[in-house]
Coordinates of C-alpha atoms in Angstrom, one line a residue:
M27 CA -65.2 -11.7 60.3
T28 CA -62.8 -14.2 58.7
T29 CA -63.2 -17.8 59.9
L30 CA -60.2 -20.2 60.1
A31 CA -61.0 -23.9 60.6
V32 CA -58.3 -26.1 62.2
V33 CA -58.4 -29.9 61.7
S34 CA -56.1 -31.7 64.2
A35 CA -55.7 -35.4 63.8
G36 CA -53.6 -36.0 66.9
L37 CA -54.5 -39.2 68.8
G38 CA -53.1 -38.4 72.2
Q39 CA -54.1 -35.8 74.8
P40 CA -52.1 -33.6 75.2
S41 CA -51.0 -33.8 71.6
S42 CA -48.0 -32.3 69.8
T43 CA -50.2 -32.2 66.7
R44 CA -52.7 -30.0 68.5
L45 CA -49.9 -27.9 69.8
L46 CA -48.6 -27.3 66.3
A47 CA -52.1 -26.7 65.0
D48 CA -52.7 -24.0 67.7
R49 CA -49.5 -22.3 66.9
L50 CA -50.3 -22.2 63.1
A51 CA -53.7 -20.9 63.8
E52 CA -52.3 -18.1 66.1
A53 CA -49.8 -17.1 63.4
A54 CA -52.4 -17.0 60.6
A55 CA -55.0 -15.2 62.7
G56 CA -52.4 -12.7 63.8
A57 CA -51.3 -12.0 60.2
L58 CA -54.9 -11.3 59.0
Q59 CA -55.6 -7.6 58.9
E60 CA -58.9 -7.9 60.7
G61 CA -58.1 -11.0 62.8
A62 CA -60.1 -14.2 62.6
T63 CA -62.4 -16.5 64.5
V64 CA -60.6 -19.9 64.9
E65 CA -62.7 -23.0 65.1
T66 CA -60.8 -26.3 65.9
V67 CA -62.0 -29.8 65.0
E68 CA -60.3 -32.5 67.0
L69 CA -60.8 -35.6 64.9
R70 CA -60.2 -38.0 67.8
D71 CA -63.5 -36.8 69.2
H72 CA -65.4 -37.8 66.1
A73 CA -63.7 -41.1 65.2
H74 CA -66.9 -43.3 65.6
A75 CA -69.1 -40.7 63.8
M76 CA -66.6 -40.6 60.9
V77 CA -66.9 -44.3 60.4
D78 CA -70.7 -44.1 60.6
A79 CA -70.6 -41.3 58.0
T80 CA -68.4 -43.4 55.7
L81 CA -70.8 -46.2 55.8
T82 CA -74.1 -44.2 55.5
G83 CA -72.9 -41.3 53.5
F84 CA -74.4 -38.8 56.0
P85 CA -72.6 -37.1 58.8
S86 CA -74.8 -36.6 61.8
G87 CA -74.9 -34.8 65.2
A88 CA -71.7 -33.0 66.3
F89 CA -69.7 -34.5 63.5
R90 CA -72.1 -32.8 61.0
S91 CA -71.3 -29.5 62.6
A92 CA -67.6 -30.2 62.4
V93 CA -67.9 -30.9 58.6
E94 CA -69.9 -27.7 58.1
T95 CA -67.3 -25.7 60.0
V96 CA -64.5 -26.9 57.7
A97 CA -66.6 -26.6 54.5
N98 CA -67.7 -23.1 55.3
A99 CA -64.4 -21.7 56.6
D100 CA -62.5 -19.0 54.7
G101 CA -59.2 -20.8 55.3
L102 CA -58.2 -24.3 56.7
I103 CA -55.2 -25.5 58.7
A104 CA -54.8 -29.3 58.5
V105 CA -52.3 -31.0 60.8
T106 CA -51.7 -34.7 61.2
P107 CA -49.1 -36.9 62.9
V108 CA -47.1 -39.0 60.5
F109 CA -47.7 -42.7 60.8
N110 CA -46.0 -45.2 58.4
A111 CA -44.7 -42.4 56.2
S112 CA -48.0 -40.8 55.6
Y113 CA -51.0 -39.1 57.3
T114 CA -53.2 -41.1 59.7
G115 CA -56.2 -43.0 58.7
L116 CA -58.3 -40.7 60.9
F117 CA -57.1 -37.7 58.9
K118 CA -57.9 -39.4 55.5
T119 CA -61.3 -40.6 56.7
F120 CA -62.3 -37.0 57.6
F121 CA -61.5 -35.7 54.1
D122 CA -63.1 -38.7 52.5
V123 CA -66.5 -37.9 54.0
L124 CA -66.5 -34.2 52.8
E125 CA -68.8 -33.5 49.9
R126 CA -67.1 -33.2 46.6
G127 CA -66.1 -29.7 45.8
S128 CA -66.5 -28.5 49.4
L129 CA -62.8 -27.4 49.6
E130 CA -62.4 -26.2 46.1
G131 CA -60.4 -23.0 46.1
T132 CA -60.1 -22.9 49.9
P133 CA -56.7 -21.7 51.1
V134 CA -55.1 -24.5 53.1
L135 CA -52.0 -24.6 55.3
L136 CA -50.5 -28.1 55.9
G137 CA -48.7 -29.2 59.0
A138 CA -47.4 -32.5 60.4
T139 CA -45.6 -33.9 63.4
G140 CA -43.4 -36.9 63.9
G141 CA -40.6 -38.4 65.9
T142 CA -37.8 -37.3 63.7
A143 CA -37.2 -34.9 60.8
R144 CA -36.9 -38.0 58.5
H145 CA -40.7 -37.9 58.1
S146 CA -40.9 -34.3 57.0
L147 CA -41.3 -35.1 53.3
A148 CA -44.7 -36.6 54.1
I149 CA -46.2 -33.1 53.7
D150 CA -45.1 -33.0 50.1
Y151 CA -45.5 -36.5 48.9
A152 CA -48.7 -37.5 50.9
M153 CA -50.6 -34.4 52.0
R154 CA -50.2 -32.1 49.0
P155 CA -51.5 -34.6 46.5
L156 CA -54.6 -35.2 48.6
F157 CA -55.4 -31.5 48.8
A158 CA -54.6 -31.1 45.1
Y159 CA -57.2 -33.7 44.4
L160 CA -59.6 -31.8 46.6
R161 CA -58.8 -28.7 44.5
A162 CA -57.8 -26.7 47.5
S163 CA -55.2 -23.8 47.3
V164 CA -52.3 -25.0 49.4
V165 CA -49.8 -22.4 50.6
P166 CA -46.1 -23.0 49.6
T167 CA -44.8 -23.5 53.1
G168 CA -45.8 -26.7 55.0
V169 CA -44.7 -27.0 58.6
F170 CA -43.3 -30.2 60.0
A171 CA -42.4 -30.4 63.7
A172 CA -40.2 -33.3 65.0
S173 CA -39.9 -34.1 68.7
A174 CA -36.6 -32.2 68.8
D175 CA -38.3 -29.0 67.6
W176 CA -40.2 -28.6 70.9
G177 CA -37.3 -28.7 73.3
S178 CA -34.6 -26.7 71.5
A179 CA -34.2 -22.9 71.6
E180 CA -32.3 -23.1 68.4
T181 CA -35.0 -24.6 66.3
A182 CA -36.4 -22.8 63.2
L183 CA -39.9 -23.9 64.0
P184 CA -41.2 -20.4 65.1
E185 CA -39.9 -18.9 61.9
R186 CA -41.5 -21.6 59.7
V187 CA -44.8 -21.2 61.6
A188 CA -44.8 -17.4 61.2
R189 CA -44.0 -17.7 57.4
A190 CA -46.7 -20.3 56.8
G191 CA -49.3 -18.3 58.8
A192 CA -48.5 -15.2 56.8
E193 CA -48.8 -17.1 53.5
L194 CA -52.2 -18.5 54.6
A195 CA -53.4 -15.0 55.7
A196 CA -52.4 -13.5 52.3
L197 CA -54.2 -16.2 50.4
V198 CA -57.3 -15.8 52.5
E199 CA -57.4 -12.0 52.0
A200 CA -56.8 -12.3 48.3
R201 CA -59.6 -14.8 47.7
P202 CA -62.9 -13.3 46.6
A203 CA -65.8 -14.1 48.9
P204 CA -67.5 -17.3 47.5
A205 CA -71.1 -16.9 46.3
K206 CA -73.5 -18.9 48.4
D207 CA -76.0 -21.0 46.5
D208 CA -79.6 -20.7 47.4
P209 CA -80.9 -24.2 47.7
Y210 CA -84.5 -23.0 47.2
E211 CA -83.7 -21.2 43.9
A212 CA -83.3 -24.4 41.9
P213 CA -84.2 -27.4 44.2
V214 CA -83.2 -30.9 43.2
P215 CA -86.2 -32.9 42.0
F216 CA -87.2 -35.5 44.6
E217 CA -86.8 -38.3 42.1
R218 CA -83.1 -37.4 41.7
L219 CA -82.6 -37.3 45.4
L220 CA -84.0 -40.8 45.7
A221 CA -81.8 -42.0 42.8
G222 CA -78.7 -40.5 44.5
N223 CA -77.8 -38.3 41.5

């Protein structure tokens, strides 16, 4: 079964960021030929653990499970509110603590929320460069939802969500299954572990 991980960086509860994340996940899972299991990571629930992991270099407890969920997913949906013309610090901190290469080649769908459509370019000038650096495969359509998109029947939001979900599904289905390394086949010598190399 295909697994989609959803990272929601909304700070409130309820959150328009989580609402957008859920709609994107529903569209992507519905577009996959065999469906998908969707696992959502609410970053606000792991805020303290993320700071600890930044300082120690080791995620622990429930946060470690959240990191493994994202790293092992077949596809990722990442959604953040836009603050000060960019993603939130909480959003950036999560992706800072992931191990190098853990998102390489992973199909990713980007979404963002904000008060007005003036913030919509944050997906292209802030989020895309971050995921390009992480070597993820980002779908062409990013989805931005302003406050007005939630209350209007004339909004194009449902069409954008459906298009982006279909793009993610196509990328996930076209990607060959990644080979899983066996950590016991070539273990890292203990001296290298201690040296941090």
